[in-house]
C-alpha positions as a printed Julia matrix, in Angstrom:
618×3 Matrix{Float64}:
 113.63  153.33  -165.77
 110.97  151.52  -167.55
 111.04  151.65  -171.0
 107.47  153.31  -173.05
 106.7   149.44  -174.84
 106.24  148.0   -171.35
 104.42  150.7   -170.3
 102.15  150.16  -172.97
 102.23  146.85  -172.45
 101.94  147.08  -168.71
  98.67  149.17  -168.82
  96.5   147.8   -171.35
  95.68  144.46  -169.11
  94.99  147.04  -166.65
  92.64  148.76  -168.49
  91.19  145.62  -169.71
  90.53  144.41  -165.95
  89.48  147.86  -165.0
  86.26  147.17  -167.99
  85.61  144.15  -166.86
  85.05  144.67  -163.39
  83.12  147.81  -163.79
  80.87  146.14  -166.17
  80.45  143.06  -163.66
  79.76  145.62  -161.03
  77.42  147.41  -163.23
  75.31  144.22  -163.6
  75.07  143.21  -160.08
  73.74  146.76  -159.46
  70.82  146.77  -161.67
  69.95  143.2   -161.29
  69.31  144.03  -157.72
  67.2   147.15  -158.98
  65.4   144.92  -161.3
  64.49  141.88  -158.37
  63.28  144.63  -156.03
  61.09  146.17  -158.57
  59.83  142.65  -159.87
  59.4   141.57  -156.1
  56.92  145.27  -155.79
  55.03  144.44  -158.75
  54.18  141.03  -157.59
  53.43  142.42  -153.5
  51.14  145.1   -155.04
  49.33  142.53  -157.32
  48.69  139.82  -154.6
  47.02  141.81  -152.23
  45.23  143.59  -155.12
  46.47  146.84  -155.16
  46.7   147.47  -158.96
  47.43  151.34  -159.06
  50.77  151.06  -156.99
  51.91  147.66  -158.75
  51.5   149.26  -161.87
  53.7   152.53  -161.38
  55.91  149.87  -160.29
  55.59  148.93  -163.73
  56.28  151.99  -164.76
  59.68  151.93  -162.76
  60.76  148.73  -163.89
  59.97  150.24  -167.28
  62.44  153.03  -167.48
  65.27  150.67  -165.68
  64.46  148.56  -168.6
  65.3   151.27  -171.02
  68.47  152.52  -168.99
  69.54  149.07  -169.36
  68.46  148.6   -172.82
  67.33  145.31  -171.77
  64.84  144.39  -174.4
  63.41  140.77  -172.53
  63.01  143.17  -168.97
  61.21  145.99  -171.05
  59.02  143.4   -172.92
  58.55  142.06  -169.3
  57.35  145.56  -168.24
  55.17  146.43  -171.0
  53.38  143.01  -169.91
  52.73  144.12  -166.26
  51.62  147.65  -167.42
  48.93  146.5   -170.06
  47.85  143.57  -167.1
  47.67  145.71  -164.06
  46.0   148.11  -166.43
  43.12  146.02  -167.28
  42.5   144.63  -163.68
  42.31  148.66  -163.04
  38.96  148.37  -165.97
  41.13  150.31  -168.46
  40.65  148.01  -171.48
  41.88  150.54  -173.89
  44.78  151.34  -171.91
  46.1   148.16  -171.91
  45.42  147.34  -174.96
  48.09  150.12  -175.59
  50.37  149.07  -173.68
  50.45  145.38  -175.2
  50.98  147.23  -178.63
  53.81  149.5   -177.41
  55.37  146.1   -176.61
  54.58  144.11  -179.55
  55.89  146.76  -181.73
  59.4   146.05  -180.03
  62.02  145.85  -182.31
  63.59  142.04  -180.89
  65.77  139.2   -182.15
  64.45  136.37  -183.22
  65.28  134.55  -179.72
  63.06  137.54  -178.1
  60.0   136.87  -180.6
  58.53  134.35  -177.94
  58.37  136.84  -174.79
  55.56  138.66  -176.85
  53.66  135.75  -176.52
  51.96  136.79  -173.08
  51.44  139.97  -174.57
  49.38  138.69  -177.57
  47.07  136.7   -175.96
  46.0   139.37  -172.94
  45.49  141.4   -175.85
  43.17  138.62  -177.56
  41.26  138.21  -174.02
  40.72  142.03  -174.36
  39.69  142.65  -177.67
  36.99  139.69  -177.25
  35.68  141.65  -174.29
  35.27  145.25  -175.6
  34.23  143.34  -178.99
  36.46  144.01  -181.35
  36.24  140.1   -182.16
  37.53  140.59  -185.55
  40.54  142.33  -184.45
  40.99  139.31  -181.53
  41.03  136.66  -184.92
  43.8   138.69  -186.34
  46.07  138.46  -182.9
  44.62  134.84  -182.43
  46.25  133.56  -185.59
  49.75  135.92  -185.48
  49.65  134.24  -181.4
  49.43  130.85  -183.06
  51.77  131.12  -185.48
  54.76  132.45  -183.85
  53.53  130.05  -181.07
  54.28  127.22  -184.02
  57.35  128.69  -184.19
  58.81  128.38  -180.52
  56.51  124.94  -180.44
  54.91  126.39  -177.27
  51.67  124.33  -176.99
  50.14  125.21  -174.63
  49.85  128.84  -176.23
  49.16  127.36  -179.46
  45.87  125.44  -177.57
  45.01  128.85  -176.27
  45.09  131.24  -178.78
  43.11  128.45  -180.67
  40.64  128.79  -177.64
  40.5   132.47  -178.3
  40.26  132.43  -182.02
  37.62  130.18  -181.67
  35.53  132.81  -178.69
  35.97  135.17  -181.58
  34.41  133.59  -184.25
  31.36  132.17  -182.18
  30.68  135.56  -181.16
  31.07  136.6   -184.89
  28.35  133.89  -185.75
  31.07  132.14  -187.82
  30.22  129.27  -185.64
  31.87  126.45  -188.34
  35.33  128.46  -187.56
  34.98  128.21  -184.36
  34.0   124.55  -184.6
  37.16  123.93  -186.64
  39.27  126.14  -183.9
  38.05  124.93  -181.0
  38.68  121.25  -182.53
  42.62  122.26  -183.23
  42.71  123.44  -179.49
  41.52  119.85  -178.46
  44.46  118.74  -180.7
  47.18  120.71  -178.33
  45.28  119.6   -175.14
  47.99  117.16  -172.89
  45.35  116.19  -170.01
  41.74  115.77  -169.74
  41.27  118.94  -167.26
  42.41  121.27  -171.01
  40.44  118.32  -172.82
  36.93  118.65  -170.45
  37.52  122.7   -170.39
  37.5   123.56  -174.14
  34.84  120.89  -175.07
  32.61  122.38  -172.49
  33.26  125.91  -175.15
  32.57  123.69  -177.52
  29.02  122.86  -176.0
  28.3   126.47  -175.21
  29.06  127.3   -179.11
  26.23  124.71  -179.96
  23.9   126.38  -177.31
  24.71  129.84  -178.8
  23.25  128.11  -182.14
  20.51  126.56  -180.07
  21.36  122.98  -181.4
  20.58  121.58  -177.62
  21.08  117.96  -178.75
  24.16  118.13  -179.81
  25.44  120.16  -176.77
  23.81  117.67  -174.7
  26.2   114.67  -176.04
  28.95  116.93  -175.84
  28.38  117.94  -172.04
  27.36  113.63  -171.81
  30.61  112.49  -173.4
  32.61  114.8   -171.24
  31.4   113.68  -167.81
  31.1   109.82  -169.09
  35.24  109.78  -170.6
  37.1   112.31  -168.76
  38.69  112.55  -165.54
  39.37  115.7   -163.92
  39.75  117.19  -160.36
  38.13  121.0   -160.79
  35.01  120.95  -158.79
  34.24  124.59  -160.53
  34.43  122.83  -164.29
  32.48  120.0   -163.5
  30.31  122.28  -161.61
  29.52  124.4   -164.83
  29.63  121.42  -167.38
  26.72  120.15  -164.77
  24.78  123.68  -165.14
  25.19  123.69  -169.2
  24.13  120.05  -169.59
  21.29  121.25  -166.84
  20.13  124.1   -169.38
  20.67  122.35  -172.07
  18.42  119.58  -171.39
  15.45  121.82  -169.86
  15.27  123.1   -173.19
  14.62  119.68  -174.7
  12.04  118.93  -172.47
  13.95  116.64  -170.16
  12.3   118.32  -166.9
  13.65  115.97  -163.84
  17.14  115.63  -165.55
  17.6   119.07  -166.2
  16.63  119.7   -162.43
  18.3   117.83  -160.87
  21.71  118.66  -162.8
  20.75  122.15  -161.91
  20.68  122.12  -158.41
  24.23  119.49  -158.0
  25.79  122.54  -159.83
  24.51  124.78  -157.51
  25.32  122.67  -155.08
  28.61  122.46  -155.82
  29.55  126.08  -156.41
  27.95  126.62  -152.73
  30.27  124.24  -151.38
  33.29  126.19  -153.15
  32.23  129.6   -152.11
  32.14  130.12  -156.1
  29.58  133.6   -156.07
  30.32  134.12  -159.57
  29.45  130.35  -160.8
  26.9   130.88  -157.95
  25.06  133.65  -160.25
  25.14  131.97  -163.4
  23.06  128.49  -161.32
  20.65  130.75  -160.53
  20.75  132.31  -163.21
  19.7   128.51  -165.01
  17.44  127.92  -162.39
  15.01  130.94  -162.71
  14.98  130.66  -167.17
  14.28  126.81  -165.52
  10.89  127.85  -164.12
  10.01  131.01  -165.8
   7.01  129.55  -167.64
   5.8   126.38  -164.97
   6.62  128.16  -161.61
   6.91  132.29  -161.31
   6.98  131.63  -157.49
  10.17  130.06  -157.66
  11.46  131.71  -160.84
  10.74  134.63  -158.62
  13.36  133.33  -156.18
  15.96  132.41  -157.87
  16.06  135.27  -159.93
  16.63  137.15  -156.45
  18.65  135.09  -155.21
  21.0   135.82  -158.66
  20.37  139.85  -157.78
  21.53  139.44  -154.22
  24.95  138.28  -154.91
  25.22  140.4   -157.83
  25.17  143.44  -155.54
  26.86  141.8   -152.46
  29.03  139.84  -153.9
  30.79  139.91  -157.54
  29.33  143.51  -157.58
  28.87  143.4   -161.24
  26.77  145.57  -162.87
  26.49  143.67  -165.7
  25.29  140.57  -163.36
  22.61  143.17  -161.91
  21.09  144.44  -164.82
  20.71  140.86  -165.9
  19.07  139.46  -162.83
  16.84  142.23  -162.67
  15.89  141.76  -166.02
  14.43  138.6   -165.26
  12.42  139.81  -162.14
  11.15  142.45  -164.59
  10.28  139.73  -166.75
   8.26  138.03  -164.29
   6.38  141.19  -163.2
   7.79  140.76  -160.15
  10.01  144.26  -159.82
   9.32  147.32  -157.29
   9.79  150.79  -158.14
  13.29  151.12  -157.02
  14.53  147.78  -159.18
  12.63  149.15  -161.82
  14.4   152.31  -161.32
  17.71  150.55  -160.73
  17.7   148.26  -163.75
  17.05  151.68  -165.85
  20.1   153.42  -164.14
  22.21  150.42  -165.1
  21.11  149.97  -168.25
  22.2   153.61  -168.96
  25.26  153.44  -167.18
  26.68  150.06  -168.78
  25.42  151.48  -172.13
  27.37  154.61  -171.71
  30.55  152.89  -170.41
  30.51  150.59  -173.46
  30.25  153.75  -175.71
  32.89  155.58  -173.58
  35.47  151.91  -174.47
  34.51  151.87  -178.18
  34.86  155.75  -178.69
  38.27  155.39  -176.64
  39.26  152.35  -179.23
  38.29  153.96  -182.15
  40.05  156.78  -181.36
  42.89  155.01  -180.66
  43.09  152.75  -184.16
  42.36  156.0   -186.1
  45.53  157.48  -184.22
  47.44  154.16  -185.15
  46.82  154.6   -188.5
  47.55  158.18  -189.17
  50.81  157.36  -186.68
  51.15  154.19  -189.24
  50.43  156.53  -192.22
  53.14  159.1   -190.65
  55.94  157.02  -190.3
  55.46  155.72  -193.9
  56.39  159.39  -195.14
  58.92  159.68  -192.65
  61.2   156.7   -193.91
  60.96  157.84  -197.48
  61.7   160.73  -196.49
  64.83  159.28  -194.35
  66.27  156.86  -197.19
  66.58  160.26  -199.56
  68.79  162.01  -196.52
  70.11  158.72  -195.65
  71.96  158.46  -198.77
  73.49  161.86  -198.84
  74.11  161.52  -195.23
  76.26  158.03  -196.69
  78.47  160.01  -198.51
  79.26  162.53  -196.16
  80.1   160.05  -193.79
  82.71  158.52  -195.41
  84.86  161.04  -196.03
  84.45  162.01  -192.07
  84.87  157.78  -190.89
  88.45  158.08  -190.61
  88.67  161.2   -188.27
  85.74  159.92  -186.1
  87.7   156.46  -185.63
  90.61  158.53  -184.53
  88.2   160.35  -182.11
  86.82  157.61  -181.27
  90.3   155.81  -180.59
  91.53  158.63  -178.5
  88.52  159.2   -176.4
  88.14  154.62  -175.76
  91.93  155.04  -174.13
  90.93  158.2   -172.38
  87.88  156.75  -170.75
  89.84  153.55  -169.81
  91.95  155.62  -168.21
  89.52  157.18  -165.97
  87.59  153.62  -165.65
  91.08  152.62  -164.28
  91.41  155.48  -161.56
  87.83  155.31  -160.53
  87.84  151.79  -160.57
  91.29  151.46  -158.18
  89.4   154.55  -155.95
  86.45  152.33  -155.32
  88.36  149.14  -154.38
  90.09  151.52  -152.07
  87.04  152.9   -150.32
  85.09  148.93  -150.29
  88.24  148.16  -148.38
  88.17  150.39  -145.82
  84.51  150.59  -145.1
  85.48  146.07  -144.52
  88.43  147.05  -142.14
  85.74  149.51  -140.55
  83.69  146.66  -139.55
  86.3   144.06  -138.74
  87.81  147.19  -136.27
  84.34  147.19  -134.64
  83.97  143.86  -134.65
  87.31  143.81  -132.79
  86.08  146.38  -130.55
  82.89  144.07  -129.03
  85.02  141.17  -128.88
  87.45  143.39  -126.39
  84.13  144.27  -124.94
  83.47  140.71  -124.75
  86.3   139.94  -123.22
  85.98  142.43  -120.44
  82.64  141.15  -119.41
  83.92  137.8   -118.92
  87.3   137.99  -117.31
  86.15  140.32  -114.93
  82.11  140.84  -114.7
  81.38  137.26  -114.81
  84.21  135.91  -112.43
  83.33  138.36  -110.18
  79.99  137.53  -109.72
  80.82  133.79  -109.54
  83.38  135.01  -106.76
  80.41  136.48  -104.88
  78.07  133.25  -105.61
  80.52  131.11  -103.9
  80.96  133.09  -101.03
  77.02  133.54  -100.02
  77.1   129.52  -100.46
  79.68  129.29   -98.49
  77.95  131.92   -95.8
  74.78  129.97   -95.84
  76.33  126.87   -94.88
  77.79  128.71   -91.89
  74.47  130.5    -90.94
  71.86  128.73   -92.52
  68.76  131.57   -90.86
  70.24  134.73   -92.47
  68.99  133.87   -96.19
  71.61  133.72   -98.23
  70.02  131.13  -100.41
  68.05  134.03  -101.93
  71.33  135.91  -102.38
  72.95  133.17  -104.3
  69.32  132.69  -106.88
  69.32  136.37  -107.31
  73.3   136.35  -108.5
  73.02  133.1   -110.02
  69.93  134.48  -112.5
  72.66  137.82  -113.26
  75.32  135.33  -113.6
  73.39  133.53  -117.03
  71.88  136.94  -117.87
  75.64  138.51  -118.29
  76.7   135.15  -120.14
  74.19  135.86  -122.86
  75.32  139.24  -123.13
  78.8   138.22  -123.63
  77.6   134.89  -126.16
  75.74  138.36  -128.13
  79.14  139.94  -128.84
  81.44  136.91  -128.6
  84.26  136.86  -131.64
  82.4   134.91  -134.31
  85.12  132.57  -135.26
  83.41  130.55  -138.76
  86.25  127.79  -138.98
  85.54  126.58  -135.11
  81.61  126.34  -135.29
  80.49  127.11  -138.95
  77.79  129.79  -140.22
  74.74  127.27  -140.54
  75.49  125.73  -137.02
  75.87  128.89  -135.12
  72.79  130.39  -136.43
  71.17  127.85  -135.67
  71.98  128.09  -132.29
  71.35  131.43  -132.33
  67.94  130.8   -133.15
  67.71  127.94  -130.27
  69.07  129.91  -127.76
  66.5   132.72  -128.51
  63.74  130.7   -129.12
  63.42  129.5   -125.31
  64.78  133.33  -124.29
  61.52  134.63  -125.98
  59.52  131.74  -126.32
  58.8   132.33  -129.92
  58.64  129.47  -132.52
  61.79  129.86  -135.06
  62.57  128.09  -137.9
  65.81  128.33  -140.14
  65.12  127.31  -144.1
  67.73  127.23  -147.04
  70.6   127.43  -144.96
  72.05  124.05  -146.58
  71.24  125.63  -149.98
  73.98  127.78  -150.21
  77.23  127.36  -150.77
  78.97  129.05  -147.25
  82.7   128.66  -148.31
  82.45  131.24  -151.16
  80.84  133.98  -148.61
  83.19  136.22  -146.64
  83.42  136.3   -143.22
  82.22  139.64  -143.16
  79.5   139.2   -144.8
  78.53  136.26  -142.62
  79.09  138.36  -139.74
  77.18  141.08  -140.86
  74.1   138.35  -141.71
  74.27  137.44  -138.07
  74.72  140.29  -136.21
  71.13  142.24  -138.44
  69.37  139.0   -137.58
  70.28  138.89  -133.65
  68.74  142.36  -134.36
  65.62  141.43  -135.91
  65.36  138.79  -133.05
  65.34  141.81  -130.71
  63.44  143.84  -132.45
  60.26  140.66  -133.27
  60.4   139.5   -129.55
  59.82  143.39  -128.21
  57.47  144.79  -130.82
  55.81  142.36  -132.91
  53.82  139.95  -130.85
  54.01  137.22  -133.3
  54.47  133.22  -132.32
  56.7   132.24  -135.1
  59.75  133.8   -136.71
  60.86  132.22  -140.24
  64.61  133.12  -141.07
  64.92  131.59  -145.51
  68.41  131.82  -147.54
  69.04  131.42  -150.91
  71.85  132.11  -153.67
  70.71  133.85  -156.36
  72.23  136.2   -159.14
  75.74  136.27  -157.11
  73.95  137.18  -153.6
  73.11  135.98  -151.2
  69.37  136.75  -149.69
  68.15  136.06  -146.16
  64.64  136.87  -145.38
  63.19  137.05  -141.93
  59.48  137.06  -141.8
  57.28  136.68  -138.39
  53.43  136.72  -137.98
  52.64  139.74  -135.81
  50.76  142.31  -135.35
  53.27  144.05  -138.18
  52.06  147.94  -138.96
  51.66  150.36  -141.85
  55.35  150.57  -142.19
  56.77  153.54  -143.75
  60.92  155.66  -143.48
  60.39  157.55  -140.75
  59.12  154.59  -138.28
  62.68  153.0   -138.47
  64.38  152.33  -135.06
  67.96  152.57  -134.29
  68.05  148.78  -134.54
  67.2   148.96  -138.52
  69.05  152.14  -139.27
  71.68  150.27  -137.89
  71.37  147.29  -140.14
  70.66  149.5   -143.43
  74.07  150.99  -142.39
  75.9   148.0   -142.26
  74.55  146.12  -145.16
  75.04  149.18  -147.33
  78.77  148.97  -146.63
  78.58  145.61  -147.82
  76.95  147.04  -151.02
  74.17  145.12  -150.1
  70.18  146.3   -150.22
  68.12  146.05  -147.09
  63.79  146.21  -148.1
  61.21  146.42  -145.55
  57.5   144.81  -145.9
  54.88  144.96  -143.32
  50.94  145.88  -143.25
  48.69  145.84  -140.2
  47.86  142.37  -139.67
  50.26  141.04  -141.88
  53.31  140.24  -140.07
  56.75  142.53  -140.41
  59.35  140.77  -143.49
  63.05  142.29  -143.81
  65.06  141.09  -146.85
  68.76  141.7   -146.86
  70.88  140.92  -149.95
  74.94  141.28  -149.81
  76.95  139.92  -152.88
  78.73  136.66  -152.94
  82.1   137.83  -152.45
């Protein structure tokens, strides 16, 4: 018998491996979870579809706090206050980016507020809170300082700077707006923030000296944005009508407009015509006329601002030039914009009052806390020795179980494997049986009609022969489909891309393999790699029946111990949704879930059909 030391001693490294890999397992689980959220939030946000990417958000939010992963819920908060404020719900974002500033995070952490901080700047600038947007400009620039991020030092400069023009603390914003030129690393950040720098002296209505600004920019920089050097153009344009300097100014005017016509730029668009019609508002009310029209027309069409409208229409009421219904219109907008703004600053003020009774609150709270806190102290002391002998007790107790569930699980993963290698055993039999006796057969009965047609040449038999020989290579792909997949003869990357050969002239489909020397094949299991070929000879089957598309794209890459293929075509694709699964992708599901793997489905009408299959490493 074994003595109780070595059991002791036998069982605690089992314990301790039993932790280790249920913690490892733990982590692969909810870093999968945390990709396929993050990969949701970003689908919803390119194609512009704010309201699902932000309960996305939401999601990725309360993994976060399951996790208690403070740089993933910092990360969340983010999305939430951003997808909130493309939705025109300043106040709600605004917040949101509190909720995550007032994070409690290490010092490492600090610097993942940053993105927080200065969407919250942008915001507060645009409801008007502009002294609140100085406050979060300078905390932005120095814990920017901190990190040495300068690029976000430049731009909360920039946005300190916005705030103070708008203030009319214009020598602040000189000063800030000079400091962001300080953190600029190109000419393209250089050209960008002097051309703020020109529309600060404009605001002041010191034309000359935005004139040599908007000069020395286009005369000493070098930059590529047609868009900057479009606006820089319309500025200096304005600028200069305002002087005096008629055929200048004109002419600048209309290469801007130019320009932004050339881009497709409708917003930039509005603000040339915009130029053009204050241009000839006193020498030519004809053209003024026009331009001012041509402002209102992609106003509503276009960049359907309402803003943009009531300020185009403004100047066509200006010029006497409105009908009833524009009259009418600009007196609808007017209300409506005026009662929007009210409805933000109401919502604001609301919220900071709540803040600061919360603020106020919490104050009383702690006091109250550190009284009970120290009784509380006392209390537990005496009671710290049972609770470590509780605690003690209930650590090898749970190890225990760890242990047992932990040994259970193996058990079950290695079944499910020799599950799949039985099947897999079962089409190579299958495969076996179609060649040793379909295929020879039929090759018996190919040489015999060649052999008949030689003898009587009239009957026909050539036909026979085609007609077998076309069966003949038809049953040889069928028995290539389920042939034993032996790695260490032809490896993965070869006979895949075979695989996507051979079925490329089959279905005359363009296919292209990408990543597949990227990964490191040796430390994947043949299962797995089997698995990986057998869904996509699936999704092969399943493109060239269903999707109409011309090219199939099969990607691979390692990432967070798994490995992720992705096959994406450009069909016809559909408004995909659980119940429009075939066999064919049940199938697949099934097989990668034994793998504990994840199998995610994208497709929209129009938009082509994307599967994305991740199995772990080993």
């Amino acid at each position: 018998m074994i003595n109780q030391p070595f059991r002791t001693k036998l069982f605690l490294p089992i314990i301790f491996f039993a932790l280790a890999g249920a913690t490892l397992n733990a982590q692969y689980s909810s870093d999968s979870i945390s990709e396929r959220l993050r990969l949701e939030c970003k689908h919803y946000s390119r194609e512009g579809m704010y309201d699902s990417a932000y309960h996305s958000a939401l999601k990725l939010k309360t993994h976060a706090l399951k996790l208690r992963d403070t740089a993933l819920l910092l990360n969340s908060y983010y999305r939430l206050g951003f997808y909130a404020s493309k939705q025109g719900k300043p106040v709600h974002a605004l917040s949101r980016f509190d909720h995550g500033m007032d994070l409690k995070t290490s010092s490492k952490l600090e610097e993942h507020k940053l993105p927080l901080l200065f969407h919250k700047c942008g915001i507060l600038n645009k409801i008007g809170d502009h002294g609140e947007a100085q406050k979060s400009a300078l905390t932005g620039i120095e814990v920017s300082k901190k990190f040495d991020h300068k690029s976000y030092i430049r731009d909360f400069y920039n946005e300190f700077a916005i705030a103070s023009a708008n203030n009319q603390e214009f020598s602040a914003a000189k000063d800030a707006y000079q400091n962001a030129l300080d953190y600029s690393v190109d000419d393209s950040e250089r050209a960008s923030i002097l051309n703020n720098i020109g529309v600060n002296y404009k605001h002041q209505k010191k034309y000359k000296q935005a004139v040599k600004i908007y000069d020395s920019i286009l005369e000493n920089l070098e930059f590529k944005s047609p868009r900057l050097r479009a606006k820089i153009k319309s500025n200096l344009g304005f600028a200069l009508s305002k002087l005096g300097d008629k055929d200048r100014s004109l002419a600048l005017l209309k290469s801007a407009l130019h320009e932004r016509i050339k881009e497709g730029d409708y917003s930039e668009m509005f603000a040339s015509y915009i130029h053009l019609t204050v241009y000839y508002l006193q020498s030519n009310k004809t053209k003024a006329t026009y331009y001012a029209r041509k402002a209102y027309e992609i106003a509503v069409g276009k960049t359907k601002s309402p803003d943009s409208q009531e300020e185009a229409l403004l100047n066509i009421i200006a010029l006497n030039a409105a009908s009833d219904q524009e009259a009418k219109r600009y007196a609808f907008l007017t209300d409506s914009i005026q009662r929007a703004e009210r409805k933000t600053i109401n919502e604001y003020t609301a919220a900071k009052y709540q803040i600061k009774e919360r603020e106020i609150e919490i104050a009383n709270q702690k006091e109250e806390i550190a009284v009970a806190g120290e009784q509380i102290a006392k209390k537990e002391t005496q009671n710290s020795y049972y609770l470590l002998g509780i605690i003690t007790i209930s650590i090898s107790l749970l190890s225990f179980f760890i242990y047992a569930y932990q040994r259970k699980k193996i058990l079950h993963k290695n079944h499910k494997i020799a599950t799949l290698e039985a099947r897999e055993n079962e089409r190579n039999n299958l495969s076996g049986k179609v060649h040793d006796y379909v295929v020879d057969k039929i090759r018996e009965v190919m040489l015999f009609a060649d052999d008949r047609e030689v003898q009587h040449p009239k009957i026909g038999f050539a036909s026979i022969s085609d007609r077998v020989e076309k069966v003949y290579h038809e049953l040889r792909l069928v028995s290539q489909d389920y042939m034993h997949l032996n790695f260490n003869k032809i490896t993965f990357p070869n006979r895949l891309q075979g695989l996507l050969e051979e079925k490329e002239k089959l279905y005359s489909i363009s296919m292209d393999a990408d990543g597949l020397g990227e990964v490191d094949w040796t430390k994947v299991s043949v299962t797995s790699k089997t698995e990986l070929f057998r869904s996509l000879q699936e999704l092969l089957i399943n493109s060239s029946k269903h999707s109409k598309a011309t090219q199939i794209l099969v990607s691979f890459r390692e990432e967070n111990n798994q490995i992720h293929m992705d096959v994406k075509d450009n069909g016809v694709g559909c408004a995909f949704s659980e119940k429009m699964k075939s066999v064919g992708l049940n199938d697949i599901e099934r097989r990668i879930a034994k793998l504990d793997g994840s199998t995610h489905i994208f497709s929209e009408p129009n938009q082509g059909f994307h599967v994305h299959i991740g199995v772990p490493l080993s």
